[in-house]
Coordinates of C-alpha atoms and ligand atoms in Angstrom, one line a residue:
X1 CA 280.0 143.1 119.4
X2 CA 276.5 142.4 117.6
X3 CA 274.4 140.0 120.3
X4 CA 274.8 136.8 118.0
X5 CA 278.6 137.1 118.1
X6 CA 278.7 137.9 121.9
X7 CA 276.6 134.4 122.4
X8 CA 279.1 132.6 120.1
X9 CA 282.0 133.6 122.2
X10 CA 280.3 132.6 125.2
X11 CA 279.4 129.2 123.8
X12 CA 283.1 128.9 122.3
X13 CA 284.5 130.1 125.9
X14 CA 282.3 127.6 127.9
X15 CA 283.3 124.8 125.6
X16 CA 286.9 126.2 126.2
X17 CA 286.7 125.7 129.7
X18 CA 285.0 122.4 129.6
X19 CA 288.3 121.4 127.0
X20 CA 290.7 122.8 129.4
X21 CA 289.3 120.9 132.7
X22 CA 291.9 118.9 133.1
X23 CA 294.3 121.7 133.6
X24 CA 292.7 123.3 136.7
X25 CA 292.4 119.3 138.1
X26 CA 296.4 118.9 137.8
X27 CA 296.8 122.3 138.9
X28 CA 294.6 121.7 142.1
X29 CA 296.7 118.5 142.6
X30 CA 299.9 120.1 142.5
X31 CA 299.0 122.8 145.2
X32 CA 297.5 119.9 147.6
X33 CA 300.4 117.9 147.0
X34 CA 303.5 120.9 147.6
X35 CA 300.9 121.6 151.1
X36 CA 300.7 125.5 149.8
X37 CA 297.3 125.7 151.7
X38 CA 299.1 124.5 154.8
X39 CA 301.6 126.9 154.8
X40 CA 298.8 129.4 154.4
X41 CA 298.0 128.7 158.1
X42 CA 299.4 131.6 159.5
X43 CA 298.2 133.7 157.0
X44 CA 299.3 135.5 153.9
X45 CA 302.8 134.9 152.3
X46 CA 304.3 135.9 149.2
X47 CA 304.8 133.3 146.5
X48 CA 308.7 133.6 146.5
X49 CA 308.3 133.0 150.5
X50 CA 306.0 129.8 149.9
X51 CA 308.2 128.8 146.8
X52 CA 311.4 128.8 149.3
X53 CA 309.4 126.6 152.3
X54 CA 307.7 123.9 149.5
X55 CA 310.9 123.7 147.3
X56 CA 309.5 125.4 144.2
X57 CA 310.7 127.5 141.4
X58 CA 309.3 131.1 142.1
X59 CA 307.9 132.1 138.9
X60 CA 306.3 129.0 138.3
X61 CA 304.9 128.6 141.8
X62 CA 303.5 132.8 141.2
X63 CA 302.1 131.7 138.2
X64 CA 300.4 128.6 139.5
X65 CA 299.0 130.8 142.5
X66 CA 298.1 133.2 140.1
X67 CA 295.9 130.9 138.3
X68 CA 294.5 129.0 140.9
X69 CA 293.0 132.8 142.9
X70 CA 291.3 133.7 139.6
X71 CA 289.4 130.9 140.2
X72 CA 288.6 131.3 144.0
X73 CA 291.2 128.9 145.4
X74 CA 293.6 130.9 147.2
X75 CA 293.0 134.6 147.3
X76 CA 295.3 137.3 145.9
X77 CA 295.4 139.8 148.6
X78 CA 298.4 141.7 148.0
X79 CA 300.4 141.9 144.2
X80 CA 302.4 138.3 144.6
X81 CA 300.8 137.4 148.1
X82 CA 298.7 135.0 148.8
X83 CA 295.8 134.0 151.3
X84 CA 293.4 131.4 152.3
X85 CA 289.9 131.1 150.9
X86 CA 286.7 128.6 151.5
X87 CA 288.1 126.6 148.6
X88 CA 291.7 126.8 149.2
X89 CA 290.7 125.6 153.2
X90 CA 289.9 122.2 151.5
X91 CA 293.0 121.8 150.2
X92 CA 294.6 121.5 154.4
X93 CA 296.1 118.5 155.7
X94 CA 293.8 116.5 158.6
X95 CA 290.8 119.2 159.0
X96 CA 287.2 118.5 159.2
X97 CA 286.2 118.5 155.1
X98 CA 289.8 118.3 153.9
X99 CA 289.9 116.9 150.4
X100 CA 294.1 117.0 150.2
X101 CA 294.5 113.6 150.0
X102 CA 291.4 112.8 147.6
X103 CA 293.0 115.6 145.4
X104 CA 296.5 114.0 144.8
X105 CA 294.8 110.5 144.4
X106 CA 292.9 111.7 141.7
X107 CA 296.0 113.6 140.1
X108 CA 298.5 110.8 140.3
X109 CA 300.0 108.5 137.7
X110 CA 297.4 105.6 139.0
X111 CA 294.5 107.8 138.2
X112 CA 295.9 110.1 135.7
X113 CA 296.9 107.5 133.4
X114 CA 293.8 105.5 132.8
X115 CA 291.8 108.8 132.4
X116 CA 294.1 109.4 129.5
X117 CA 293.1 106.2 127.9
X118 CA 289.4 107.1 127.6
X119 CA 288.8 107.0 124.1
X120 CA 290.3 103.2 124.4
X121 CA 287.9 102.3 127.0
X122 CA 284.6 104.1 125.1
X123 CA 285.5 102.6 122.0
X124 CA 286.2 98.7 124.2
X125 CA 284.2 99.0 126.3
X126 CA 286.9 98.1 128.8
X127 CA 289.2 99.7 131.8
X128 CA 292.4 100.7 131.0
X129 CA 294.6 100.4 133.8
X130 CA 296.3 97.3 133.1
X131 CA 297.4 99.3 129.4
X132 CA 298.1 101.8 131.0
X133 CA 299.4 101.1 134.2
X134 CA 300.4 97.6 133.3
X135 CA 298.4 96.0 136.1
X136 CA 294.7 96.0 137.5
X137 CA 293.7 99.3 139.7
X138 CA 293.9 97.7 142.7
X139 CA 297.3 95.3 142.3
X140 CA 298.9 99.0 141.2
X141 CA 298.3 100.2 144.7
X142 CA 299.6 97.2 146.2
X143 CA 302.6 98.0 144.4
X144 CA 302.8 101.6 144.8
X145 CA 302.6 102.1 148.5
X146 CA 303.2 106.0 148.5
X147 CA 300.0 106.5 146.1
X148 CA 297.9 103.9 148.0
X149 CA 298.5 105.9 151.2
X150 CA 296.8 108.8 149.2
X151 CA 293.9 106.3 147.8
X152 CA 293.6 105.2 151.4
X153 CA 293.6 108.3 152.9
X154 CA 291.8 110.5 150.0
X155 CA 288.7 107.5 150.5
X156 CA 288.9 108.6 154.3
X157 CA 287.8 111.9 153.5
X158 CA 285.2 111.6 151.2
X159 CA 283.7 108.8 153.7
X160 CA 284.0 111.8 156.5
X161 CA 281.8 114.2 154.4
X162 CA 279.1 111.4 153.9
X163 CA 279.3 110.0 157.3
X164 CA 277.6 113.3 158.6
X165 CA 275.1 112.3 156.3
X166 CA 274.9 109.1 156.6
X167 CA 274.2 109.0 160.0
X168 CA 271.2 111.9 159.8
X169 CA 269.4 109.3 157.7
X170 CA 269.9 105.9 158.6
X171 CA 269.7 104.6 162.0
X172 CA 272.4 102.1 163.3
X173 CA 271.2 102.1 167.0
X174 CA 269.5 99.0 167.0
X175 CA 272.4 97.3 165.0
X176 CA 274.5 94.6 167.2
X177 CA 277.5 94.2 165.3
X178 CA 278.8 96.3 161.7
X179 CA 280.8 94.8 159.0
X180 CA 282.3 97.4 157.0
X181 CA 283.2 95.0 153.5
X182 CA 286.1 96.6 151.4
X183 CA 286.4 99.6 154.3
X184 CA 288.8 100.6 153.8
X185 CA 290.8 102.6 156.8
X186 CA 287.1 102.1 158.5
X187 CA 286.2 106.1 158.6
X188 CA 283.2 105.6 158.2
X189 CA 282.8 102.6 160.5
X190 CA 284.4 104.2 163.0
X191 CA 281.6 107.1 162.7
X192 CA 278.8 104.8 163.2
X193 CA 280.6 102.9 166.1
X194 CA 280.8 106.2 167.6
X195 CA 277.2 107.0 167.2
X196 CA 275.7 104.1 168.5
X197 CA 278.1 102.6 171.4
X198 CA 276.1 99.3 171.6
X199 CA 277.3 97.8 168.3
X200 CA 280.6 96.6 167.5
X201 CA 282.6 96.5 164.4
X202 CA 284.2 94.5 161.7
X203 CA 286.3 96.0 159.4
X204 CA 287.2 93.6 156.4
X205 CA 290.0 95.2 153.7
X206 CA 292.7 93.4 151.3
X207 CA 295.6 92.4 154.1
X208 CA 297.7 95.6 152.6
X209 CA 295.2 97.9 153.4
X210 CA 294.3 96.4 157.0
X211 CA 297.9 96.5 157.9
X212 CA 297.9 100.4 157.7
X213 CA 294.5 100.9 159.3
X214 CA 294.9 99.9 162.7
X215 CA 296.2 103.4 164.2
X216 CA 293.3 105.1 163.2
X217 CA 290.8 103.2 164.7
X218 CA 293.2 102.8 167.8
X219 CA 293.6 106.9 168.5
X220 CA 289.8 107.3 167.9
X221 CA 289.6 104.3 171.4
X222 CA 288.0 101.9 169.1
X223 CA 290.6 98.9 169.0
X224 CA 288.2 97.1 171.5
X225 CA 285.2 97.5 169.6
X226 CA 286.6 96.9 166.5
X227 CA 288.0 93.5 164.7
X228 CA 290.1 94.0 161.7
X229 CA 289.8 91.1 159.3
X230 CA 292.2 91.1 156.0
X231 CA 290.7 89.0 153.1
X232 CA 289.1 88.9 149.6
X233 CA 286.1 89.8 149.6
X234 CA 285.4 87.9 146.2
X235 CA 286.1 84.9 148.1
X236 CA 283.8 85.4 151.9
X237 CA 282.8 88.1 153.8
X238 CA 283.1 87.4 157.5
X239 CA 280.7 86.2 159.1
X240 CA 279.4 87.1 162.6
X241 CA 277.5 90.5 161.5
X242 CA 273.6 91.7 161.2
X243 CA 274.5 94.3 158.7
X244 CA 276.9 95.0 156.2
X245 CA 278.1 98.5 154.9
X246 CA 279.6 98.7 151.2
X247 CA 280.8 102.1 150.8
X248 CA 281.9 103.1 147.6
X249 CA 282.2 99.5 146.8
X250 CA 279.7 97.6 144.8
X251 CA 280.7 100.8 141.8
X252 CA 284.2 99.6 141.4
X253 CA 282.8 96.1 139.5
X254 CA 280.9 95.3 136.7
X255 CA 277.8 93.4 137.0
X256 CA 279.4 89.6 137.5
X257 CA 281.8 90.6 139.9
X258 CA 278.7 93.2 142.1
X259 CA 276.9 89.4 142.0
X260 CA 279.6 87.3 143.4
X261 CA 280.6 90.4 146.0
X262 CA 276.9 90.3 146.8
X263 CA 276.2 86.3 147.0
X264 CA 279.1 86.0 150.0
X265 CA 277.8 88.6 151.7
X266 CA 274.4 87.2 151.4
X267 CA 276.0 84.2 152.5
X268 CA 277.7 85.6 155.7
X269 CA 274.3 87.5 157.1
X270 CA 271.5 85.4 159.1
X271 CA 268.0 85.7 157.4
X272 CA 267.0 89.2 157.9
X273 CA 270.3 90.8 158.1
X274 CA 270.8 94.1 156.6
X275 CA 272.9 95.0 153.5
X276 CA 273.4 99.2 153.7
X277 CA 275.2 100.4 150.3
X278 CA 276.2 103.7 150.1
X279 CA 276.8 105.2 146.6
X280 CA 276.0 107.8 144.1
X281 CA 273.1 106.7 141.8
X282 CA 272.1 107.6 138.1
X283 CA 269.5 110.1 137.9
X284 CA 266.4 108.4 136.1
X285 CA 266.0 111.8 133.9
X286 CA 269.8 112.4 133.8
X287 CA 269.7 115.7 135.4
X288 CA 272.9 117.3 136.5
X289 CA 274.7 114.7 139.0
X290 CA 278.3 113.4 140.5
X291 CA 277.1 110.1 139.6
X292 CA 277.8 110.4 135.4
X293 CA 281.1 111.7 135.9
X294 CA 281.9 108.8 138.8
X295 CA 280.5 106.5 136.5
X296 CA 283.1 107.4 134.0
X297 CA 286.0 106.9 136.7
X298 CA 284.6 104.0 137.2
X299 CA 284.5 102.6 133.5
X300 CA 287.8 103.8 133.3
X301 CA 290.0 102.6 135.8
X302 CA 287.9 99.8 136.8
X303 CA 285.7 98.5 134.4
X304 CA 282.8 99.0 137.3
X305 CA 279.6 101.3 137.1
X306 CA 277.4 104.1 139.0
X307 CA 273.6 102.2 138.8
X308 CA 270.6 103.7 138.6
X309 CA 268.2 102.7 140.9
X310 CA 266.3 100.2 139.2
X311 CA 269.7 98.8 138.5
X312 CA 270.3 98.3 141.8
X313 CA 267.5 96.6 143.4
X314 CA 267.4 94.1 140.0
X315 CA 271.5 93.2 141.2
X316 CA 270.4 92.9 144.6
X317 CA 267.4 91.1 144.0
X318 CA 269.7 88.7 141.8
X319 CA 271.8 88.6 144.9
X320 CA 269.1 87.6 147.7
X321 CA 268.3 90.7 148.8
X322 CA 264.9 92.8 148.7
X323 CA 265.8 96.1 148.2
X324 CA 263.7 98.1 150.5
X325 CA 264.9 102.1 150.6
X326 CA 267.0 104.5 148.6
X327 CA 267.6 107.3 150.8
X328 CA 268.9 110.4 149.7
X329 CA 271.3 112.9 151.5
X330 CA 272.3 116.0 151.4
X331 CA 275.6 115.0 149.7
X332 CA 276.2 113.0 146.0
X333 CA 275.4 110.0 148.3
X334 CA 272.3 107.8 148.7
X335 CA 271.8 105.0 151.5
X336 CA 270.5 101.7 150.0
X337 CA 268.7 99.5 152.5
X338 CA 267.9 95.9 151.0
X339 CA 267.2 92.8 153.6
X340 CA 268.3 89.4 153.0
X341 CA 265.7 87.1 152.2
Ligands
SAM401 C1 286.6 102.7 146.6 S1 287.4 102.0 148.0 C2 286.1 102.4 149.3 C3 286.7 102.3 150.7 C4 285.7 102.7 151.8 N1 284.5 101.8 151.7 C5 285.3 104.1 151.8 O1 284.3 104.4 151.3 O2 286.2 104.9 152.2 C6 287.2 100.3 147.7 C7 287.8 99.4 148.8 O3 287.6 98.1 148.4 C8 288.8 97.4 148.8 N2 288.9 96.2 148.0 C9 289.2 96.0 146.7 N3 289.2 94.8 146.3 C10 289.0 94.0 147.4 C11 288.9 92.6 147.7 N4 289.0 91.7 146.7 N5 288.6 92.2 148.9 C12 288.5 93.1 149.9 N6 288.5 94.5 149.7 C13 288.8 94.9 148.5 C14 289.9 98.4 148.5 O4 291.1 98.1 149.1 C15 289.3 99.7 149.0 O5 289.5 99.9 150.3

């Protein structure tokens, strides 16, 4: 192959890859959801042994394996046996950096769906999940309990990988009581609480959402620390709190509805209180970054945004607030300080 057509193959293969991206997602998905990496914990089994204990079709499940360990998830280790690798160890129920949940979230109909409607929301402008889900994202979790256990659960998990993080950064020691606004099952709450044992807790979730999270923060001996409060948050915030934490929050809306989110908590903190966002920003330069292809999820299920920075301290600003730092960490993640005024 002359050196010109060996580059065009490469560029036609990358673009290839880049095409068939949604294959390897829905292929991830299906593994996390039939538990394959769980039944992995003992080590090694052949596929027709795993197809038996997850209820699968042998061939299929060989030729789903198969795939996946060519591209480092699961590990070929014998002809039609397979083994645990760094990737696939993600894919485990309920272990430190587990992204099981998070994985069929993302691969279900409630995600799925909209992301199929992408040209419809480039060429609207718009979010797509009441076309193609028939209602709002958040009103199809209230009616699909089984997926919003995943939502619930898969946000848990990518709140456990930042928390580290977050807490490296940003000091809460000095903080007297936490509201965590749209929380969520309070993982990351429940992280700071444990970090700094002076300061209490709030944690503020639609009522469907606060009726599941209770357990958790009971079995990590939090209940006493820890108010649960179901609302809207587009109509008040609790009040009672020095700083409030929006996770993965402010990105699910579109400028009006960040403002009014943003007024009520300005509303519910004294003078001085602290407003901590955490969220993936917009590189400036648009280098490489989560944040572009977030902001896309975003557009398209939501109608919300990833900001970049300037973005955000004009909204806060807007809001009350003086945006003070934008902190990176070692994850997607920044840690956006702004003070009431
Ligand atoms: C993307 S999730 C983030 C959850 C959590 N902060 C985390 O990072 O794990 C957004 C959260 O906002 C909550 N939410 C959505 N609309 C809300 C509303 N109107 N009032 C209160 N919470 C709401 C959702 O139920 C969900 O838990």
């Amino acid at each position: 192959m002359t050196e010109a057509a060996e580059r065009a193959w490469s560029t036609t293969a990358a673009m290839f890859r880049l095409i068939t991206g949604f294959w390897v997602s829905q292929a991830v998905g299906v593994a996390a959801a039939l538990g394959i990496a769980d039944q992995l914990e003992g080590g090694p089994r052949h596929g027709d042994d795993l197809a038996r204990a997850v209820g699968a079709d042998p061939d299929a499940l060989q030729r789903l394996l198969r795939m996946l360990a060519s591209l480092g998830v699961f590990a070929e280790v014998a002809p039609g046996t397979f083994g645990q690798t760094p990737l696939s160890e993600t894919l485990r129920s309920d272990v430190p950096g587990s992204l099981r949940a998070y994985a069929m979230m993302q691969c279900a109909p409630g995600r799925w769906l909209p992301w199929g409607r992408l040209l419809d929301s480039i060429r609207s402008g718009r979010p797509m999940a009441r076309e193609a889900l028939g209602m709002e994202h958040f009103a199809y979790y209230a009616q699909h309990p089984d997926e919003a256990a995943f939502f619930n659960a898969g946000m848990a998990e990518v709140s456990a990988w930042a928390a580290g993080e977050v807490l490296r950064v940003y000091d809460f020691s000095r903080t007297r009581v936490v509201a965590d606004v749209g929380g969520g099952h309070g993982s990351l709450l429940a992280a700071i609480l444990r970090a700094a044992p002076g300061a209490r807790g709030i944690l503020f979730d639609l009522p469907r959402v606060i009726a599941t999270a209770r357990p958790g923060i009971a079995a990590q001996g939090l209940a006493d620390r820890c108010e649960l409060v179901a609302g809207d948050f587009f109509e008040a915030v609790p009040e009672g709190a020095d700083l409030h934490l929006l996770q993965q929050v402010v990105h699910n809306w579109d400028d009006a509805e960040a403002a009014r989110l943003l007024g009520n908590c300005h509303r519910a903190l004294p003078p001085g209180g602290k407003l901590v966002l955490v969220e993936m920003i917009v590189p400036s330069d648009n280098r490489p970054s989560e944040a572009h292809l977030m902001d896309l999820n975003m557009l398209v299920n939501l109608g919300g945004r990833q900001r970049t920075e300037a973005e955000y301290r004009s909204l806060l600003q807007a809001a009350g607030f003086r945006m003070e730092r934008a902190i990176p960490t070692q994850t997607p993640f920044y840690v956006i300080e702004a003070a009431r005024s």
